[in-house]
mmCIF file of C-alpha atoms in Angstrom:
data_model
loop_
_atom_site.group_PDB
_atom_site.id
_atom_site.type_symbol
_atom_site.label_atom_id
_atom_site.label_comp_id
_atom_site.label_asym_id
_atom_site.label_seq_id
_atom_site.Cartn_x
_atom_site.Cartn_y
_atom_site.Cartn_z
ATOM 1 C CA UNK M 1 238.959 242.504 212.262
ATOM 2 C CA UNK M 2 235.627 240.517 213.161
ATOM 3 C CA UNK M 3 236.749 236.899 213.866
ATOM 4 C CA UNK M 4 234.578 234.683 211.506
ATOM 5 C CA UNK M 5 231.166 233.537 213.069
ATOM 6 C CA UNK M 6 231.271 229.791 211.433
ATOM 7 C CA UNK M 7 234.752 227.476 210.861
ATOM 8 C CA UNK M 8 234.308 224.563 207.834
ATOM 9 C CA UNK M 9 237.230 222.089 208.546
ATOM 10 C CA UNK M 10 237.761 218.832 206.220
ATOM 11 C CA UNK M 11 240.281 216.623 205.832
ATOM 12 C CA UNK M 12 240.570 214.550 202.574
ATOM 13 C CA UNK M 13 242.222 211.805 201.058
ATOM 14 C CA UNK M 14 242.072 209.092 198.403
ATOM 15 C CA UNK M 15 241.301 206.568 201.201
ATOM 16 C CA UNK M 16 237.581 207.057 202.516
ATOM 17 C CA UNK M 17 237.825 205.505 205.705
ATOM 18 C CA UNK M 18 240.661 208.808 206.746
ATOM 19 C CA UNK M 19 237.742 211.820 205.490
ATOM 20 C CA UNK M 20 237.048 213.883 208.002
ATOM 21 C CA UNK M 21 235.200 217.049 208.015
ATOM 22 C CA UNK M 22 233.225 219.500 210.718
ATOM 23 C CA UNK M 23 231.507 222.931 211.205
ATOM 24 C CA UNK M 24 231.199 224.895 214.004
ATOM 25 C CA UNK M 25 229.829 228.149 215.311
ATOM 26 C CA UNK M 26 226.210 230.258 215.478
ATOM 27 C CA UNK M 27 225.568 234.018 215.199
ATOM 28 C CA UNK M 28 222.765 235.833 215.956
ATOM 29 C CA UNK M 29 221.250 239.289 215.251
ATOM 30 C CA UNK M 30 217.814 241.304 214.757
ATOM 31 C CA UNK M 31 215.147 239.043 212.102
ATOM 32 C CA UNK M 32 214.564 240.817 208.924
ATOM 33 C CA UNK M 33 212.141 241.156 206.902
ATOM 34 C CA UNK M 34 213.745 238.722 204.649
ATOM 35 C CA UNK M 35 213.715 236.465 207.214
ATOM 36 C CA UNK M 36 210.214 237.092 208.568
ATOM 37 C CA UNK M 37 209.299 235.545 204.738
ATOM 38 C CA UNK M 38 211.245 232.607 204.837
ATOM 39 C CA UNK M 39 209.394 231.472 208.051
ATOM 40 C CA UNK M 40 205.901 232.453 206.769
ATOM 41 C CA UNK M 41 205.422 235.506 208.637
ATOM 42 C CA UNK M 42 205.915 238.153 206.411
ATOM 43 C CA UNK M 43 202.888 240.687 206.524
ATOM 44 C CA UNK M 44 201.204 237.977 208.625
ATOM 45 C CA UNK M 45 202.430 238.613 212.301
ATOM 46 C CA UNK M 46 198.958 239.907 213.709
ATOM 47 C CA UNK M 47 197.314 237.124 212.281
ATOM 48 C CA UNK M 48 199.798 234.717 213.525
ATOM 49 C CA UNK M 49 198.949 235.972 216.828
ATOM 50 C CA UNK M 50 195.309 235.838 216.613
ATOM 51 C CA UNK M 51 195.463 232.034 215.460
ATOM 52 C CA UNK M 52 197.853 231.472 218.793
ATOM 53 C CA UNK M 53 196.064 233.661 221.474
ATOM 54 C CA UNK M 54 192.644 234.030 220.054
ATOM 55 C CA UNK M 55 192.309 237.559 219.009
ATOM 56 C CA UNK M 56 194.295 240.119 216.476
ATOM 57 C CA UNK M 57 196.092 242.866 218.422
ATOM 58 C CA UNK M 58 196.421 246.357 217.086
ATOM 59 C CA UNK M 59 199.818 246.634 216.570
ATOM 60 C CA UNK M 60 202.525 243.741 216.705
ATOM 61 C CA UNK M 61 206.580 244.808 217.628
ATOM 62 C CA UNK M 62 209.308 242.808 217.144
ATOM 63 C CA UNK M 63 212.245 245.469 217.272
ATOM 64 C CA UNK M 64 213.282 247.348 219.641
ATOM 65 C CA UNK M 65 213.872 250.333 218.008
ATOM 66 C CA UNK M 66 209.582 250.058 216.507
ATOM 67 C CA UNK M 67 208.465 249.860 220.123
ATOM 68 C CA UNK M 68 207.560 253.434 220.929
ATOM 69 C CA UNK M 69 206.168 251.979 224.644
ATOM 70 C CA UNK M 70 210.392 250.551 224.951
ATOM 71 C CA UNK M 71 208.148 247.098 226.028
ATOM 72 C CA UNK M 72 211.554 245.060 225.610
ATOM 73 C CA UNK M 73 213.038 247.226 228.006
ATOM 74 C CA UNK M 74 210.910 247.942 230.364
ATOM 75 C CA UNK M 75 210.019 243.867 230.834
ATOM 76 C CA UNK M 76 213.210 242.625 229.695
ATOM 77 C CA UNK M 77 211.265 240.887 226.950
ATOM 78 C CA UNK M 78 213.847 239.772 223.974
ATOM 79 C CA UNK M 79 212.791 240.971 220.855
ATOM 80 C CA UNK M 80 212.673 238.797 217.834
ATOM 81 C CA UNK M 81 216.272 237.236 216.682
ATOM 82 C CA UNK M 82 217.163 234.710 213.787
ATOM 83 C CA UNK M 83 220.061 232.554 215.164
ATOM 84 C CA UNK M 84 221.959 230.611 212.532
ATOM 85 C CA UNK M 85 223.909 227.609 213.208
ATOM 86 C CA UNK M 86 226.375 225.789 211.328
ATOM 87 C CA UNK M 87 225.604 221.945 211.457
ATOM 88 C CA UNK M 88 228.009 219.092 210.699
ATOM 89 C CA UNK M 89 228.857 218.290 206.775
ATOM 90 C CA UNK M 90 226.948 215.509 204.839
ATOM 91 C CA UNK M 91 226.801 213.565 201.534
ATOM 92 C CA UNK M 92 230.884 213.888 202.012
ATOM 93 C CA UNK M 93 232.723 212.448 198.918
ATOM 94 C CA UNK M 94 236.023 211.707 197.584
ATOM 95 C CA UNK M 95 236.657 211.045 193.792
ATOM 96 C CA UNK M 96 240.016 210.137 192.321
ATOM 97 C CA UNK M 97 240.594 211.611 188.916
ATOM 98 C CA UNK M 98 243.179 209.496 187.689
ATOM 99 C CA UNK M 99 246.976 210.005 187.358
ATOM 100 C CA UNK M 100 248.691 213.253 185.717
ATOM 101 C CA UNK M 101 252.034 212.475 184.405
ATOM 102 C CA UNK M 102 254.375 215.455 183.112
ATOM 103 C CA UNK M 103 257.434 214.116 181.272
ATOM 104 C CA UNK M 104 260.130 217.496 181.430
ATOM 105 C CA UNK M 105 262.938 218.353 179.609
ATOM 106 C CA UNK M 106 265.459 215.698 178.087
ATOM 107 C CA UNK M 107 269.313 216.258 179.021
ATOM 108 C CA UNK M 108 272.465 214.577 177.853
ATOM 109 C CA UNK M 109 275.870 214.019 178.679
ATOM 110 C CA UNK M 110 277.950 215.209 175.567
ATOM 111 C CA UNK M 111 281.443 215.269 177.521
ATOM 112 C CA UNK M 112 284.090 212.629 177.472
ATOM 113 C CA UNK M 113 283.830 212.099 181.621
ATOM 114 C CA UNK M 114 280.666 210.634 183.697
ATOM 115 C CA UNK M 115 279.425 213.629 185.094
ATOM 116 C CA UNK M 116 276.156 215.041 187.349
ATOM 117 C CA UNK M 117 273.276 216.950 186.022
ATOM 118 C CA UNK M 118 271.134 219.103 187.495
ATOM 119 C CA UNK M 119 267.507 218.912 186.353
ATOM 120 C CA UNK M 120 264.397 220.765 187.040
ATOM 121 C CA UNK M 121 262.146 218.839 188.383
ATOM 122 C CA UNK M 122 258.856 220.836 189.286
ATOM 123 C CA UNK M 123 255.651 221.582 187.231
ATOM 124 C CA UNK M 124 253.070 223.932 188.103
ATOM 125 C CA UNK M 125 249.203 222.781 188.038
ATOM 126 C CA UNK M 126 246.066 224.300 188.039
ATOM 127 C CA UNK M 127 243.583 223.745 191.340
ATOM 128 C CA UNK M 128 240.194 224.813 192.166
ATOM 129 C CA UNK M 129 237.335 225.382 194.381
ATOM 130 C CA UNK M 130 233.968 226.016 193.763
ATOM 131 C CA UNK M 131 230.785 226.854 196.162
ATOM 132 C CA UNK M 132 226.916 226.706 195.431
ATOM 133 C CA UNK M 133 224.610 227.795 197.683
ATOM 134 C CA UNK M 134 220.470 227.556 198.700
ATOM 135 C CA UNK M 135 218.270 229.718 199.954
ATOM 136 C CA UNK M 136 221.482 231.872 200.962
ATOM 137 C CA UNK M 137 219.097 234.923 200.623
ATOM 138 C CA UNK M 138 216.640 234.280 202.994
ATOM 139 C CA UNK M 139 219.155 234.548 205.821
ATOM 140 C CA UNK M 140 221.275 237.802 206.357
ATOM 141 C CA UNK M 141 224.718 237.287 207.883
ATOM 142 C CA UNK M 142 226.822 240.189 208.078
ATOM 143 C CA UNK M 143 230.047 238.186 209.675
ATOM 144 C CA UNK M 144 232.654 235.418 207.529
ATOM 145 C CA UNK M 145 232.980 231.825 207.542
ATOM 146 C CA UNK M 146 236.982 230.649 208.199
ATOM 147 C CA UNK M 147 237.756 227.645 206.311
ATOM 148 C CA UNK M 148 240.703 225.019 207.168
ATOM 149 C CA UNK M 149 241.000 222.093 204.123
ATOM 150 C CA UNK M 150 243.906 219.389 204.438
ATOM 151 C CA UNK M 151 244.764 216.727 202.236
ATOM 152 C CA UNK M 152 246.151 213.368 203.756
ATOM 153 C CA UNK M 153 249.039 211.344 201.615
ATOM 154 C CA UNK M 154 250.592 208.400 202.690
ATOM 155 C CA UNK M 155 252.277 209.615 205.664
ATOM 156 C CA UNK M 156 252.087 213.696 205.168
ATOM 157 C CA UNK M 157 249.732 216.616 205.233
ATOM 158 C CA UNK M 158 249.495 219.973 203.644
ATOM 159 C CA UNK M 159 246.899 222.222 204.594
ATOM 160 C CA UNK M 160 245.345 225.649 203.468
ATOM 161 C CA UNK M 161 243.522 228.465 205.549
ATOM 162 C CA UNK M 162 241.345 230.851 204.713
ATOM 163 C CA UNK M 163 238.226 233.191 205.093
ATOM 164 C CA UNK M 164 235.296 234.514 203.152
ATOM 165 C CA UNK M 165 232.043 236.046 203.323
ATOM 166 C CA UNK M 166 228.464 234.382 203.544
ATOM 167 C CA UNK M 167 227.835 233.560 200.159
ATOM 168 C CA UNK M 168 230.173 235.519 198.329
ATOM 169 C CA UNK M 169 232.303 233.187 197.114
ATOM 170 C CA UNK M 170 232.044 231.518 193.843
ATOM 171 C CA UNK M 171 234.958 229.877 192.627
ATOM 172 C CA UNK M 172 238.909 230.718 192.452
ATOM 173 C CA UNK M 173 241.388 228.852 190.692
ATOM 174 C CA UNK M 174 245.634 228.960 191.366
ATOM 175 C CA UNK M 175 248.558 227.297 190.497
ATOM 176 C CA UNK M 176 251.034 224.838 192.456
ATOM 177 C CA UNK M 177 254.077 223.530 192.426
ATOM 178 C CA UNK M 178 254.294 219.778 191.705
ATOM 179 C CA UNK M 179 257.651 217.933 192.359
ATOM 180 C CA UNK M 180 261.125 219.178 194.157
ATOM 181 C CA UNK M 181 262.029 222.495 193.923
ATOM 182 C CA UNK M 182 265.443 221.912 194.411
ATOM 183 C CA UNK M 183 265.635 219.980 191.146
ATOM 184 C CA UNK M 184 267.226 216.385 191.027
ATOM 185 C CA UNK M 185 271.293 215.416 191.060
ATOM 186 C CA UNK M 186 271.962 212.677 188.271
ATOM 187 C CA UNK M 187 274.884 211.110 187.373
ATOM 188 C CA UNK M 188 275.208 210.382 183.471
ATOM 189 C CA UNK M 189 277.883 208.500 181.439
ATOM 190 C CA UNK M 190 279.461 210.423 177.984
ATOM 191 C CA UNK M 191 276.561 209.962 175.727
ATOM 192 C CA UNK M 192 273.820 208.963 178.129
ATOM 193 C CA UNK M 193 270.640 210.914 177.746
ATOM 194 C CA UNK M 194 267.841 211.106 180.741
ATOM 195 C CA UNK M 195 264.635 212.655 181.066
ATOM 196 C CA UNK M 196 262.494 213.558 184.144
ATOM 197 C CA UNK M 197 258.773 212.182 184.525
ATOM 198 C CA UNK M 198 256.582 214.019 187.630
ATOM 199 C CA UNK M 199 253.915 211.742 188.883
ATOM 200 C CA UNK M 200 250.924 212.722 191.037
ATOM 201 C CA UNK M 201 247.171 211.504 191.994
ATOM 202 C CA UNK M 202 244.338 214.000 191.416
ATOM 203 C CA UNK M 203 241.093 213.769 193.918
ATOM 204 C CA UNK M 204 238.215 215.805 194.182
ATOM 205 C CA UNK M 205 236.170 216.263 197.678
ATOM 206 C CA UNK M 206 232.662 216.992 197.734
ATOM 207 C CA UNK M 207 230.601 218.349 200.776
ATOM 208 C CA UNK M 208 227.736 219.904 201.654
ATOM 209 C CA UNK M 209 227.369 222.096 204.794
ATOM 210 C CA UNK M 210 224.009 222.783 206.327
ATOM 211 C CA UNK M 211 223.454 226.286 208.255
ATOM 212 C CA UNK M 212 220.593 226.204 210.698
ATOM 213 C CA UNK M 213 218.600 229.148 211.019
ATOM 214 C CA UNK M 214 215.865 229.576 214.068
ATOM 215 C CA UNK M 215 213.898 232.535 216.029
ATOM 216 C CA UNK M 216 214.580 233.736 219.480
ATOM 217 C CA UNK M 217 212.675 235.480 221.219
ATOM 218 C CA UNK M 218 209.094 236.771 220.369
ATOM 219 C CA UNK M 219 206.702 239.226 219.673
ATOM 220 C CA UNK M 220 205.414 242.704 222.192
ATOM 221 C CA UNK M 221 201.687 243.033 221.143
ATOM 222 C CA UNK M 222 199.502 245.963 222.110
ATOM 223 C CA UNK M 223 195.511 245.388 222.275
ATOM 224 C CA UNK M 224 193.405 248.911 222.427
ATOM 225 C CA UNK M 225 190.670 248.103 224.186
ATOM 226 C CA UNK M 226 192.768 245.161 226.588
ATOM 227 C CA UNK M 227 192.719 241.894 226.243
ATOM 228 C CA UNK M 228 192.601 239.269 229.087
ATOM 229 C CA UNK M 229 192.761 242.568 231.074
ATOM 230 C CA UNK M 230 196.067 243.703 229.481
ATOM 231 C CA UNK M 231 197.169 245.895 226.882
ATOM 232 C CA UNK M 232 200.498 244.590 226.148
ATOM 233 C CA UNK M 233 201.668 240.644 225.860
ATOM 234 C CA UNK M 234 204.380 239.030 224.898
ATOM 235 C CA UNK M 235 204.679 236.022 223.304
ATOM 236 C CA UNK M 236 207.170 233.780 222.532
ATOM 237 C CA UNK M 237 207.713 233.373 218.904
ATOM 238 C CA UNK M 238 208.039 229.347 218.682
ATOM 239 C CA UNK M 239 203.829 228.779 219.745
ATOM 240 C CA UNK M 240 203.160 231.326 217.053
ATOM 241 C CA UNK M 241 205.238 228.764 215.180
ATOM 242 C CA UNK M 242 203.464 225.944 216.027
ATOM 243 C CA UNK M 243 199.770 226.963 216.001
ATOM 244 C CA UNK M 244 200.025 228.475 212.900
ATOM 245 C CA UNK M 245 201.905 225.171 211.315
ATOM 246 C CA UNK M 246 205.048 227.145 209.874
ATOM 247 C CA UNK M 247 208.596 225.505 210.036
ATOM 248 C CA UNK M 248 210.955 226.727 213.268
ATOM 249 C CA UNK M 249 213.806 225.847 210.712
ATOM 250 C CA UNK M 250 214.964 227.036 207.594
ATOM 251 C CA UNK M 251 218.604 225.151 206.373
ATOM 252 C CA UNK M 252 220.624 227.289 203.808
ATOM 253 C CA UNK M 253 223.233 224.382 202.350
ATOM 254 C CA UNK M 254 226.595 225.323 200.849
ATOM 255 C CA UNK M 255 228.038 222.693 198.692
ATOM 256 C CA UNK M 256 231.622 222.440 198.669
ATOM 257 C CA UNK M 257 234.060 221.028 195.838
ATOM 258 C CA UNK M 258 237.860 221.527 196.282
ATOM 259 C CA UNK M 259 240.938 219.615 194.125
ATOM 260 C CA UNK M 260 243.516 218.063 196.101
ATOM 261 C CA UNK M 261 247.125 216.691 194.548
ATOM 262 C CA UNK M 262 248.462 213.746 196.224
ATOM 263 C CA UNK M 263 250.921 210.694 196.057
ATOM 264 C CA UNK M 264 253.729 212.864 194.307
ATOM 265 C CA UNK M 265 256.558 210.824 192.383
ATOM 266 C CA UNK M 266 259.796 212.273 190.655
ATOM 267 C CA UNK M 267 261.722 209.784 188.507
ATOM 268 C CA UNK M 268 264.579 210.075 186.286
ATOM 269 C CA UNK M 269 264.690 207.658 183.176
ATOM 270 C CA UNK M 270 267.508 206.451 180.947
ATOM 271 C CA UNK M 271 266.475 207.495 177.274
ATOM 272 C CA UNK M 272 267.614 204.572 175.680
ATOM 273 C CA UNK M 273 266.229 202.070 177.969
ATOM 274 C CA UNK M 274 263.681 204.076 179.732
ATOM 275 C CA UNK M 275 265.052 202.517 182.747
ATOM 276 C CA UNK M 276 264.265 204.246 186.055
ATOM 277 C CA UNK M 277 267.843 205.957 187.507
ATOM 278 C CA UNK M 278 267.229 207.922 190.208
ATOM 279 C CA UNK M 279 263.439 207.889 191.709
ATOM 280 C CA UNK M 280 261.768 210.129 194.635
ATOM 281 C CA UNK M 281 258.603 210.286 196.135
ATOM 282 C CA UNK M 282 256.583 212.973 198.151
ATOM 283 C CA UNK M 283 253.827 211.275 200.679
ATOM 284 C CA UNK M 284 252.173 215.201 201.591
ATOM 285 C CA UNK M 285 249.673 216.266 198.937
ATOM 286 C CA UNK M 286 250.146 220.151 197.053
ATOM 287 C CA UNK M 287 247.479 222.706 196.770
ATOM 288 C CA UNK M 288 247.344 225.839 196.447
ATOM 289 C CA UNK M 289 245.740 229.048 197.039
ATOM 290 C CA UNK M 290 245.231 233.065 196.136
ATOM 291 C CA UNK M 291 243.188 235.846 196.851
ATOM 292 C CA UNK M 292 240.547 235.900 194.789
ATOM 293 C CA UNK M 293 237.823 238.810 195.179
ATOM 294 C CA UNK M 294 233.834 237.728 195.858
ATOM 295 C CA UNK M 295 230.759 238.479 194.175
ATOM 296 C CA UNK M 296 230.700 241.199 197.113
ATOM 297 C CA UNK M 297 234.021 241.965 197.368
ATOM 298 C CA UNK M 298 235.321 240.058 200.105
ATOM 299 C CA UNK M 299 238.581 238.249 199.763
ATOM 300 C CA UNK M 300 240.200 235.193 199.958
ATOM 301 C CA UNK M 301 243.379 235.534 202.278
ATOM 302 C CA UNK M 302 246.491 233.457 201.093
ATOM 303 C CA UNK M 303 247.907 232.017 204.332
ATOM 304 C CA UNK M 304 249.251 228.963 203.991
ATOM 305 C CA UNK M 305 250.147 227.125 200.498
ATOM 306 C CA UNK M 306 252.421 223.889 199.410
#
């Protein structure tokens, strides 16, 4: 398997000052014609060329594999390339969404003896992600994009990997577990009645990541009858750029929008007196994860999940 061309890491929390997020990596392969359009040059490459070096050839090559003369090889010219890079994440936002609170199920002591009961004490919420993306068209990349999110507590971490193709994801959703798994121990007197309450803080993180794309290279042109006493020039696709005023940039964004659980509490209250008995609290956020199949079948890899 390919390793992914791009990593998106963040790091969230409720408190903005500890929100941290980066994006690394950069591919590159053979411009397309979808590509050619997004920079302006689509059906336009011999006049681009007259505009930069003064007269139209005859024929214009940017592939290797259109060059009947093999001009790329024989001169070791580099034919035409679109590199995309991933650049740093902006407009990066946190949201808290308020408190959930799940009361569970009550239990009582009907014996004559104090005795200890074992509760449940887990619930099992809903996250989600969600992606947009712009102008993902005009690029073409064949390889994946690795993602690593963490949430930050108070003192705790719980992270989630995963990988998925350029612009093929749109959305999942999943379940997680909320709470101790191992249920709660809780002493009761005869006739005492208790019920368990599950605490947690919901925040949202926002973030947009821009991907860079550029041309390399530049173009093998033939002239028939020569031109400054040559039939074949190359030139270097960033002056065509420039003298004929069309960006050397084109940013595809992906916004990014993931759920986060954090702060998690487990109490135990007295029915009568809805006094607090027994009370625990988990510092490391909960998310969760599944594989969840793109818009082009690629798939989300479950590889790590609280």
């Amino acid at each position: 398997m390919t390793d992914p061309a791009f990593s998106v890491k963040a790091q969230a929390s409720l408190d903005q000052s500890q929100i941290k997020a980066i994006a690394e990596g950069s591919v590159s392969h053979p411009v397309t014609v979808a590509e050619l359009e997004a920079f302006g040059l689509a059906n336009k490459l011999r006049d681009s060329v007259e505009k930069n070096f003064g007269e139209k050839p005859k024929v214009v090559y940017y592939k290797r594999d259109e060059d009947p003369f093999e001009l790329f090889k024989k001169y070791a010219w580099m034919p035409l390339q679109t590199k995309v890079t991933a650049r740093d994440p902006k407009n990066i936002k946190v949201a808290s969404d308020g408190e959930v609170v799940y009361n569970l199920n009550k239990f009582t002591n009907n014996g004559p003896n104090p005795a200890t009961f074992h509760a449940s004490a887990t619930v099992q919420v809903e996250t989600s992600m969600s992606e947009s993306w712009s102008k993902s068209g005009s690029v073409s990349v064949d390889q994946s994009i690795s993602y690593g999110l963490t949430a930050l507590g108070l003192g705790g971490e719980t992270s989630f990997n995963f990988t998925s193709g350029w612009s093929s994801i749109k959305g999942f959703s999943d379940s997680t577990t909320l709470g101790e798994t191992a249920g709660v121990e809780v002493p009761l007197n005869p006739g005492q009645s208790a019920y368990v309450v599950i605490k947690a803080q919901k925040g949202t993180l926002t973030m947009t990541v821009p991907y860079e794309a550029t041309l390399l290279g530049g173009l093998a042109v033939n002239y028939d009858p020569t031109y400054k006493d040559h039939h074949f020039w190359y030139l270097h696709i960033n002056n065509i750029l420039k003298s004929c005023g069309l960006p050397k940039k084109v940013t595809i964004e992906q916004t990014l929008t993931f759920a986060f659980f954090t702060n998690v509490s487990v109490t135990v209250h007295d029915c009568a007196t809805d006094k607090v008995i027994s009370s625990q609290t988990f510092d490391q956020p909960m998310m969760a994860l599944a594989a969840v199949e793109g818009t082009d079948g690629a798939s989300l890899i479950k590889e790590n999940a609280a």
